[in-house]
């Protein structure tokens, strides 16, 4: 293993770049739906050994190494975005390589900067592995916050396929899991050198022991079984499975509406006791709150004690009399009046708004989602009262991927996520999306109810158990009770302060070793100088 590590570290030029590009792509297979997380224990050590070989090179080399590893990773993890450009290929296909390739390349910049930072303090042994884990976790936090943020495909999502270990998210959150998985996966890199000192070897074993211990703790958390249900709340989630190519055709509007109504009734004249019917994002391709015919049909559908929560477009004029369009969730009561309203505020770059529009629009780039006007963001994260149910946090589509932006000032009793993943067909995207929603449930201890146009619709309890789900690409309904909220988790109370402590613990050993060795070297040099000076002085006295 030592000889192999030396050969990896000795690689230069395009061979090293190609190795890391392939290693990063293989690392992407660790994420759902494939979930080959053991590959991380192979590719992360390769990354570390190449960093060892570049420790004395120019700093830009370290950046390029991290960027190459990240480029392979994000190219695999984010390739599903390209499916959106196939829906209207005649208009958007030419944009696909620029948008998908450009996004992967830009996301990889964060990993390049992480490698550059690690290079500044790079050393040997366990401290360099801790340093790399902290650097990548810090980069992931920045990736989720800068430039509106896009924390999709965080390495910590690999734990979604690691069974009960996922429960650690309730302590350290998704970015904390990214720190831990890189740390664990990097430990085999210690085999690429002579045996570490006993103290360092003991520390490495203790770090590795956290993996099975975390799994056992997760098993204990899940031992009690699914949580109880909220009395008096019966959900009916409708997944119509409308192809994206048909969804926005104006002539299909009433046919889609009729399908949703029929599925909500389940072919009967009443709702079988359902108190809350949930339709997916932008459920119908017209402004339902402005349609008298549509409101009348909803009035006929809903009994007095029922509430329909549906994703819908709506519009209103602002103070300047300009028309604004919102991507919203509307709640219609038994009289078809709007009783609840939430406006999406975290819009999708390139989908609902075009970043650098002043530059890209003249070049022919357009938003993938077209509306009569421009989407307007809502006021932000809020907890809203829901008639007949506990207060809820509403999330439209990819708002659910932001761990620290899903809870308002008041803790809700559940999370409602409506989405339209029909843009992405039967790719890996919808599976990764629902995995991140599941992560939010564990982090917050809150049940999640999800309605998706083409799937995956689900009911998830506060410990991440998927109690009910519909397959991707199928039409169907879910009749289920609403799980109760669990007590506030450690992560829900302290948030990313936990991550900050992990980052400090990861960087501190490298700082101590780096600066300690430098100061120690100076002491040795001073001692040698003192010995030499003493000999000269003694010689002078002798001659005198």
mmCIF file of C-alpha atoms in Angstrom, residues 532-542:
data_model
loop_
_atom_site.group_PDB
_atom_site.id
_atom_site.type_symbol
_atom_site.label_atom_id
_atom_site.label_comp_id
_atom_site.label_asym_id
_atom_site.label_seq_id
_atom_site.Cartn_x
_atom_site.Cartn_y
_atom_site.Cartn_z
ATOM 1 C CA UNK A 532 28.682 26.345 18.188
ATOM 2 C CA UNK A 533 28.992 29.720 19.890
ATOM 3 C CA UNK A 534 29.884 28.011 23.148
ATOM 4 C CA UNK A 535 32.677 26.012 21.500
ATOM 5 C CA UNK A 536 34.074 29.154 19.897
ATOM 6 C CA UNK A 537 33.932 30.993 23.210
ATOM 7 C CA UNK A 538 35.677 28.138 25.050
ATOM 8 C CA UNK A 539 38.367 28.039 22.388
ATOM 9 C CA UNK A 540 38.970 31.766 22.738
ATOM 10 C CA UNK A 541 39.324 31.446 26.537
ATOM 11 C CA UNK A 542 41.734 28.561 26.131
#
